[in-house]
PDB file of C-alpha atoms and ligand atoms in Angstrom:
ATOM      1  CA  UNK A  29     180.594 177.709 164.531  1.00 50.00           C
ATOM      2  CA  UNK A  30     180.854 181.512 164.769  1.00 65.00           C
ATOM      3  CA  UNK A  31     184.095 181.460 162.777  1.00 85.00           C
ATOM      4  CA  UNK A  32     182.335 180.073 159.693  1.00 88.00           C
ATOM      5  CA  UNK A  33     181.289 182.473 156.898  1.00 94.00           C
ATOM      6  CA  UNK A  34     177.589 183.438 157.148  1.00 95.00           C
ATOM      7  CA  UNK A  35     176.252 181.324 154.259  1.00 94.00           C
ATOM      8  CA  UNK A  36     178.093 178.215 155.363  1.00 95.00           C
ATOM      9  CA  UNK A  37     177.039 178.832 158.950  1.00 96.00           C
ATOM     10  CA  UNK A  38     173.370 179.025 157.898  1.00 96.00           C
ATOM     11  CA  UNK A  39     173.661 175.741 156.045  1.00 96.00           C
ATOM     12  CA  UNK A  40     175.358 174.074 159.011  1.00 96.00           C
ATOM     13  CA  UNK A  41     172.700 175.442 161.374  1.00 97.00           C
ATOM     14  CA  UNK A  42     169.999 174.080 159.074  1.00 97.00           C
ATOM     15  CA  UNK A  43     171.539 170.601 159.104  1.00 97.00           C
ATOM     16  CA  UNK A  44     171.721 170.800 162.880  1.00 97.00           C
ATOM     17  CA  UNK A  45     167.937 171.113 162.992  1.00 97.00           C
ATOM     18  CA  UNK A  46     167.530 167.750 161.252  1.00 96.00           C
ATOM     19  CA  UNK A  47     166.845 164.691 163.427  1.00 95.00           C
ATOM     20  CA  UNK A  48     169.901 162.830 164.647  1.00 96.00           C
ATOM     21  CA  UNK A  49     172.394 165.485 163.519  1.00 96.00           C
ATOM     22  CA  UNK A  50     174.605 167.217 166.085  1.00 97.00           C
ATOM     23  CA  UNK A  51     176.749 170.322 165.660  1.00 95.00           C
ATOM     24  CA  UNK A  52     179.903 168.459 164.589  1.00 96.00           C
ATOM     25  CA  UNK A  53     178.139 166.370 161.965  1.00 97.00           C
ATOM     26  CA  UNK A  54     176.280 169.475 160.737  1.00 97.00           C
ATOM     27  CA  UNK A  55     179.583 171.295 160.237  1.00 96.00           C
ATOM     28  CA  UNK A  56     181.071 168.293 158.477  1.00 96.00           C
ATOM     29  CA  UNK A  57     178.095 168.040 156.083  1.00 97.00           C
ATOM     30  CA  UNK A  58     178.249 171.758 155.285  1.00 96.00           C
ATOM     31  CA  UNK A  59     181.981 171.444 154.533  1.00 96.00           C
ATOM     32  CA  UNK A  60     181.269 168.441 152.358  1.00 97.00           C
ATOM     33  CA  UNK A  61     178.780 170.461 150.298  1.00 96.00           C
ATOM     34  CA  UNK A  62     181.420 173.145 149.812  1.00 96.00           C
ATOM     35  CA  UNK A  63     183.683 170.577 148.172  1.00 96.00           C
ATOM     36  CA  UNK A  64     180.997 169.301 145.773  1.00 97.00           C
ATOM     37  CA  UNK A  65     180.822 170.464 142.119  1.00 97.00           C
ATOM     38  CA  UNK A  66     178.767 173.634 141.608  1.00 97.00           C
ATOM     39  CA  UNK A  67     176.472 171.855 139.095  1.00 98.00           C
ATOM     40  CA  UNK A  68     175.448 169.206 141.611  1.00 97.00           C
ATOM     41  CA  UNK A  69     174.793 171.803 144.269  1.00 97.00           C
ATOM     42  CA  UNK A  70     172.578 173.739 141.842  1.00 97.00           C
ATOM     43  CA  UNK A  71     170.427 170.695 141.154  1.00 97.00           C
ATOM     44  CA  UNK A  72     170.253 169.951 144.874  1.00 96.00           C
ATOM     45  CA  UNK A  73     169.239 173.557 145.595  1.00 96.00           C
ATOM     46  CA  UNK A  74     166.481 173.419 142.979  1.00 96.00           C
ATOM     47  CA  UNK A  75     165.193 170.131 144.362  1.00 96.00           C
ATOM     48  CA  UNK A  76     165.074 171.595 147.862  1.00 96.00           C
ATOM     49  CA  UNK A  77     163.364 174.817 146.792  1.00 97.00           C
ATOM     50  CA  UNK A  78     160.613 172.994 144.836  1.00 97.00           C
ATOM     51  CA  UNK A  79     160.237 170.100 147.281  1.00 96.00           C
ATOM     52  CA  UNK A  80     157.034 171.374 148.898  1.00 96.00           C
ATOM     53  CA  UNK A  81     155.306 172.610 145.773  1.00 97.00           C
ATOM     54  CA  UNK A  82     156.048 169.500 143.697  1.00 96.00           C
ATOM     55  CA  UNK A  83     155.247 166.809 146.212  1.00 97.00           C
ATOM     56  CA  UNK A  84     151.612 165.702 146.486  1.00 97.00           C
ATOM     57  CA  UNK A  85     149.675 162.682 147.663  1.00 98.00           C
ATOM     58  CA  UNK A  86     148.756 159.891 145.266  1.00 98.00           C
ATOM     59  CA  UNK A  87     145.043 160.074 144.466  1.00 97.00           C
ATOM     60  CA  UNK A  88     144.635 156.358 145.023  1.00 97.00           C
ATOM     61  CA  UNK A  89     146.918 155.231 147.853  1.00 98.00           C
ATOM     62  CA  UNK A  90     148.146 158.538 149.404  1.00 98.00           C
ATOM     63  CA  UNK A  91     151.797 157.692 148.916  1.00 98.00           C
ATOM     64  CA  UNK A  92     153.966 160.660 147.913  1.00 98.00           C
ATOM     65  CA  UNK A  93     154.182 161.553 144.230  1.00 98.00           C
ATOM     66  CA  UNK A  94     154.664 164.424 141.807  1.00 97.00           C
ATOM     67  CA  UNK A  95     151.882 163.159 139.532  1.00 97.00           C
ATOM     68  CA  UNK A  96     148.260 162.107 140.003  1.00 97.00           C
ATOM     69  CA  UNK A  97     149.264 158.540 140.807  1.00 98.00           C
ATOM     70  CA  UNK A  98     152.408 157.313 142.544  1.00 98.00           C
ATOM     71  CA  UNK A  99     154.949 155.062 140.825  1.00 97.00           C
ATOM     72  CA  UNK A 100     153.545 151.988 142.610  1.00 98.00           C
ATOM     73  CA  UNK A 101     149.926 152.597 141.564  1.00 97.00           C
ATOM     74  CA  UNK A 102     151.102 153.314 138.010  1.00 97.00           C
ATOM     75  CA  UNK A 103     153.150 150.116 137.781  1.00 97.00           C
ATOM     76  CA  UNK A 104     151.036 147.423 136.114  1.00 95.00           C
ATOM     77  CA  UNK A 105     153.411 144.684 137.283  1.00 96.00           C
ATOM     78  CA  UNK A 106     152.216 145.182 140.864  1.00 97.00           C
ATOM     79  CA  UNK A 107     149.838 142.626 142.322  1.00 96.00           C
ATOM     80  CA  UNK A 108     146.562 144.520 142.715  1.00 95.00           C
ATOM     81  CA  UNK A 109     144.910 141.663 144.614  1.00 95.00           C
ATOM     82  CA  UNK A 110     146.532 142.954 147.802  1.00 96.00           C
ATOM     83  CA  UNK A 111     146.433 146.297 149.601  1.00 97.00           C
ATOM     84  CA  UNK A 112     148.778 146.707 152.558  1.00 97.00           C
ATOM     85  CA  UNK A 113     147.666 149.427 154.957  1.00 97.00           C
ATOM     86  CA  UNK A 114     150.556 151.321 156.576  1.00 97.00           C
ATOM     87  CA  UNK A 115     150.730 154.294 158.931  1.00 97.00           C
ATOM     88  CA  UNK A 116     153.396 156.297 157.125  1.00 97.00           C
ATOM     89  CA  UNK A 117     155.255 156.615 153.849  1.00 97.00           C
ATOM     90  CA  UNK A 118     158.399 155.522 155.737  1.00 95.00           C
ATOM     91  CA  UNK A 119     156.669 152.255 156.641  1.00 95.00           C
ATOM     92  CA  UNK A 120     155.826 151.765 152.958  1.00 96.00           C
ATOM     93  CA  UNK A 121     159.471 152.414 152.099  1.00 95.00           C
ATOM     94  CA  UNK A 122     160.575 149.702 154.545  1.00 93.00           C
ATOM     95  CA  UNK A 123     158.645 147.130 152.505  1.00 92.00           C
ATOM     96  CA  UNK A 124     159.861 148.588 149.229  1.00 94.00           C
ATOM     97  CA  UNK A 125     163.534 148.864 150.120  1.00 89.00           C
ATOM     98  CA  UNK A 126     163.434 145.322 151.483  1.00 83.00           C
ATOM     99  CA  UNK A 127     161.896 144.203 148.186  1.00 85.00           C
ATOM    100  CA  UNK A 128     159.641 141.817 150.077  1.00 88.00           C
ATOM    101  CA  UNK A 129     156.196 142.721 148.773  1.00 94.00           C
ATOM    102  CA  UNK A 130     154.792 143.273 145.308  1.00 95.00           C
ATOM    103  CA  UNK A 131     151.226 144.333 146.086  1.00 96.00           C
ATOM    104  CA  UNK A 132     149.761 147.814 146.445  1.00 97.00           C
ATOM    105  CA  UNK A 133     149.423 150.067 149.506  1.00 98.00           C
ATOM    106  CA  UNK A 134     147.240 152.501 151.349  1.00 98.00           C
ATOM    107  CA  UNK A 135     148.986 155.105 153.507  1.00 98.00           C
ATOM    108  CA  UNK A 136     146.945 156.335 156.487  1.00 98.00           C
ATOM    109  CA  UNK A 137     149.291 159.198 157.415  1.00 98.00           C
ATOM    110  CA  UNK A 138     148.869 158.530 161.117  1.00 97.00           C
ATOM    111  CA  UNK A 139     146.988 156.299 163.521  1.00 96.00           C
ATOM    112  CA  UNK A 140     143.943 156.616 165.705  1.00 96.00           C
ATOM    113  CA  UNK A 141     145.162 158.115 168.979  1.00 95.00           C
ATOM    114  CA  UNK A 142     142.333 159.274 171.275  1.00 92.00           C
ATOM    115  CA  UNK A 143     144.749 160.594 173.932  1.00 93.00           C
ATOM    116  CA  UNK A 144     146.081 163.077 171.391  1.00 94.00           C
ATOM    117  CA  UNK A 145     142.595 163.693 169.924  1.00 95.00           C
ATOM    118  CA  UNK A 146     143.364 161.961 166.624  1.00 95.00           C
ATOM    119  CA  UNK A 147     140.246 160.187 165.394  1.00 95.00           C
ATOM    120  CA  UNK A 148     139.538 158.154 162.230  1.00 95.00           C
ATOM    121  CA  UNK A 149     138.491 161.326 160.404  1.00 96.00           C
ATOM    122  CA  UNK A 150     141.957 162.838 160.952  1.00 97.00           C
ATOM    123  CA  UNK A 151     143.727 160.098 158.975  1.00 97.00           C
ATOM    124  CA  UNK A 152     142.992 158.533 155.558  1.00 98.00           C
ATOM    125  CA  UNK A 153     140.733 155.722 156.796  1.00 97.00           C
ATOM    126  CA  UNK A 154     137.531 156.693 155.001  1.00 96.00           C
ATOM    127  CA  UNK A 155     139.459 156.974 151.751  1.00 97.00           C
ATOM    128  CA  UNK A 156     140.568 153.363 152.232  1.00 97.00           C
ATOM    129  CA  UNK A 157     137.007 152.172 152.945  1.00 95.00           C
ATOM    130  CA  UNK A 158     135.718 154.037 149.879  1.00 95.00           C
ATOM    131  CA  UNK A 159     138.525 152.648 147.724  1.00 95.00           C
ATOM    132  CA  UNK A 160     137.778 149.085 148.816  1.00 95.00           C
ATOM    133  CA  UNK A 161     134.038 149.572 148.296  1.00 92.00           C
ATOM    134  CA  UNK A 162     134.596 150.952 144.795  1.00 92.00           C
ATOM    135  CA  UNK A 163     136.945 148.112 143.885  1.00 91.00           C
ATOM    136  CA  UNK A 164     134.462 145.486 145.068  1.00 87.00           C
ATOM    137  CA  UNK A 165     131.669 147.146 143.126  1.00 86.00           C
ATOM    138  CA  UNK A 166     133.836 147.195 140.038  1.00 87.00           C
ATOM    139  CA  UNK A 167     134.473 143.462 140.424  1.00 81.00           C
ATOM    140  CA  UNK A 168     138.204 144.032 140.705  1.00 83.00           C
ATOM    141  CA  UNK A 169     140.899 141.486 141.508  1.00 89.00           C
ATOM    142  CA  UNK A 170     141.186 142.699 145.118  1.00 94.00           C
ATOM    143  CA  UNK A 171     141.351 139.717 147.488  1.00 94.00           C
ATOM    144  CA  UNK A 172     143.176 140.781 150.605  1.00 95.00           C
ATOM    145  CA  UNK A 173     143.713 143.742 152.912  1.00 96.00           C
ATOM    146  CA  UNK A 174     146.865 143.409 155.006  1.00 96.00           C
ATOM    147  CA  UNK A 175     146.763 145.595 158.107  1.00 96.00           C
ATOM    148  CA  UNK A 176     150.377 146.617 158.722  1.00 96.00           C
ATOM    149  CA  UNK A 177     149.933 149.296 161.353  1.00 95.00           C
ATOM    150  CA  UNK A 178     152.465 149.186 164.203  1.00 94.00           C
ATOM    151  CA  UNK A 179     151.997 146.659 167.029  1.00 89.00           C
ATOM    152  CA  UNK A 180     151.585 149.400 169.670  1.00 91.00           C
ATOM    153  CA  UNK A 181     148.344 150.439 171.372  1.00 92.00           C
ATOM    154  CA  UNK A 182     147.311 153.029 168.789  1.00 95.00           C
ATOM    155  CA  UNK A 183     148.389 150.864 165.855  1.00 94.00           C
ATOM    156  CA  UNK A 184     146.324 147.968 167.233  1.00 93.00           C
ATOM    157  CA  UNK A 185     143.304 150.225 167.780  1.00 95.00           C
ATOM    158  CA  UNK A 186     143.611 151.508 164.225  1.00 96.00           C
ATOM    159  CA  UNK A 187     143.839 147.995 162.772  1.00 96.00           C
ATOM    160  CA  UNK A 188     140.853 146.905 164.870  1.00 96.00           C
ATOM    161  CA  UNK A 189     138.787 149.912 163.730  1.00 96.00           C
ATOM    162  CA  UNK A 190     139.541 149.261 160.040  1.00 96.00           C
ATOM    163  CA  UNK A 191     138.865 145.528 160.414  1.00 95.00           C
ATOM    164  CA  UNK A 192     135.448 146.190 162.009  1.00 95.00           C
ATOM    165  CA  UNK A 193     134.532 148.757 159.363  1.00 95.00           C
ATOM    166  CA  UNK A 194     135.541 146.431 156.530  1.00 93.00           C
ATOM    167  CA  UNK A 195     133.668 143.496 158.067  1.00 91.00           C
ATOM    168  CA  UNK A 196     130.529 145.629 158.476  1.00 91.00           C
ATOM    169  CA  UNK A 197     130.576 146.233 154.724  1.00 86.00           C
ATOM    170  CA  UNK A 198     130.160 142.480 154.146  1.00 80.00           C
ATOM    171  CA  UNK A 199     132.865 142.323 151.527  1.00 80.00           C
ATOM    172  CA  UNK A 200     134.257 139.111 150.128  1.00 83.00           C
ATOM    173  CA  UNK A 201     137.756 139.861 151.332  1.00 90.00           C
ATOM    174  CA  UNK A 202     140.488 138.302 153.371  1.00 94.00           C
ATOM    175  CA  UNK A 203     141.595 140.692 156.116  1.00 95.00           C
ATOM    176  CA  UNK A 204     144.953 139.892 157.651  1.00 94.00           C
ATOM    177  CA  UNK A 205     147.303 141.409 160.191  1.00 92.00           C
ATOM    178  CA  UNK A 206     151.101 141.258 160.137  1.00 89.00           C
ATOM    179  CA  UNK A 207     152.421 138.381 162.250  1.00 86.00           C
ATOM    180  CA  UNK A 208     154.029 139.246 165.557  1.00 83.00           C
ATOM    181  CA  UNK A 209     157.031 137.426 166.686  1.00 82.00           C
ATOM    182  CA  UNK A 210     160.678 137.143 167.302  1.00 82.00           C
ATOM    183  CA  UNK A 211     163.226 139.041 165.268  1.00 82.00           C
ATOM    184  CA  UNK A 212     165.492 136.919 163.057  1.00 82.00           C
ATOM    185  CA  UNK A 213     168.465 135.663 165.035  1.00 82.00           C
ATOM    186  CA  UNK A 214     166.723 136.346 168.352  1.00 80.00           C
ATOM    187  CA  UNK A 215     167.306 134.294 171.473  1.00 85.00           C
ATOM    188  CA  UNK A 216     164.153 133.077 173.288  1.00 85.00           C
ATOM    189  CA  UNK A 217     165.817 133.622 176.639  1.00 86.00           C
ATOM    190  CA  UNK A 218     165.900 137.366 176.071  1.00 85.00           C
ATOM    191  CA  UNK A 219     162.485 137.825 174.470  1.00 84.00           C
ATOM    192  CA  UNK A 220     159.887 139.749 176.499  1.00 87.00           C
ATOM    193  CA  UNK A 221     156.741 137.811 177.505  1.00 87.00           C
ATOM    194  CA  UNK A 222     154.472 139.893 175.276  1.00 84.00           C
ATOM    195  CA  UNK A 223     156.486 139.072 172.152  1.00 86.00           C
ATOM    196  CA  UNK A 224     156.915 135.430 173.151  1.00 87.00           C
ATOM    197  CA  UNK A 225     153.167 135.113 173.827  1.00 86.00           C
ATOM    198  CA  UNK A 226     152.301 136.613 170.434  1.00 84.00           C
ATOM    199  CA  UNK A 227     154.911 134.413 168.739  1.00 84.00           C
ATOM    200  CA  UNK A 228     153.397 131.185 170.066  1.00 86.00           C
ATOM    201  CA  UNK A 229     149.867 132.429 169.328  1.00 83.00           C
ATOM    202  CA  UNK A 230     150.792 133.236 165.747  1.00 82.00           C
ATOM    203  CA  UNK A 231     152.817 130.065 165.155  1.00 83.00           C
ATOM    204  CA  UNK A 232     152.653 128.645 161.644  1.00 80.00           C
ATOM    205  CA  UNK A 233     152.691 125.084 160.274  1.00 82.00           C
ATOM    206  CA  UNK A 234     156.215 123.778 159.773  1.00 84.00           C
TER     207      UNK A 234
HETATM  208 ZN1   ZN B   9     149.601 155.349 144.811  1.00 78.14          ZN
END
């Protein structure tokens, strides 16, 4: 590493700070950049330097955007009868990349985690409740809230909290939770009892 020229070394050291990147890979990536056309590197550099200032949260769903509304909220081909509630933008991306859902989202940017002093007011829960209330008042097409927080303790607590809050508002809405179960191609013999229990509980008509 010390034999690299300063600029290249700084770039390699930066890559090394990224998750999942070790020293060798960092060096390889820095070398790769060196071989790229100057014009592409310029555009990349500009994108990096304006990343923070240009990226904001969508006013409606709190997904990332450079405008007032994100590309999903702006897309009138999306099914606005459904809002899927996710913990992070990466979770939203999992649905999007998989191309398995055409509704809208609400990103909480976290989950309720009392052990780490994260309460409902620290994530975007109230914004969701307000959004739903407004939509119901406006007689919108909203029919269903899909709670897609993670199936861990905090994710469950967050889903439960939102479900109770929504129910207390007496809204004419279907509230659903992602099904638990076995991964595709799984073998029952190797499934843990928790997953197997949830899978038989959440069985569907065949
Ligand atoms: Zn949005």
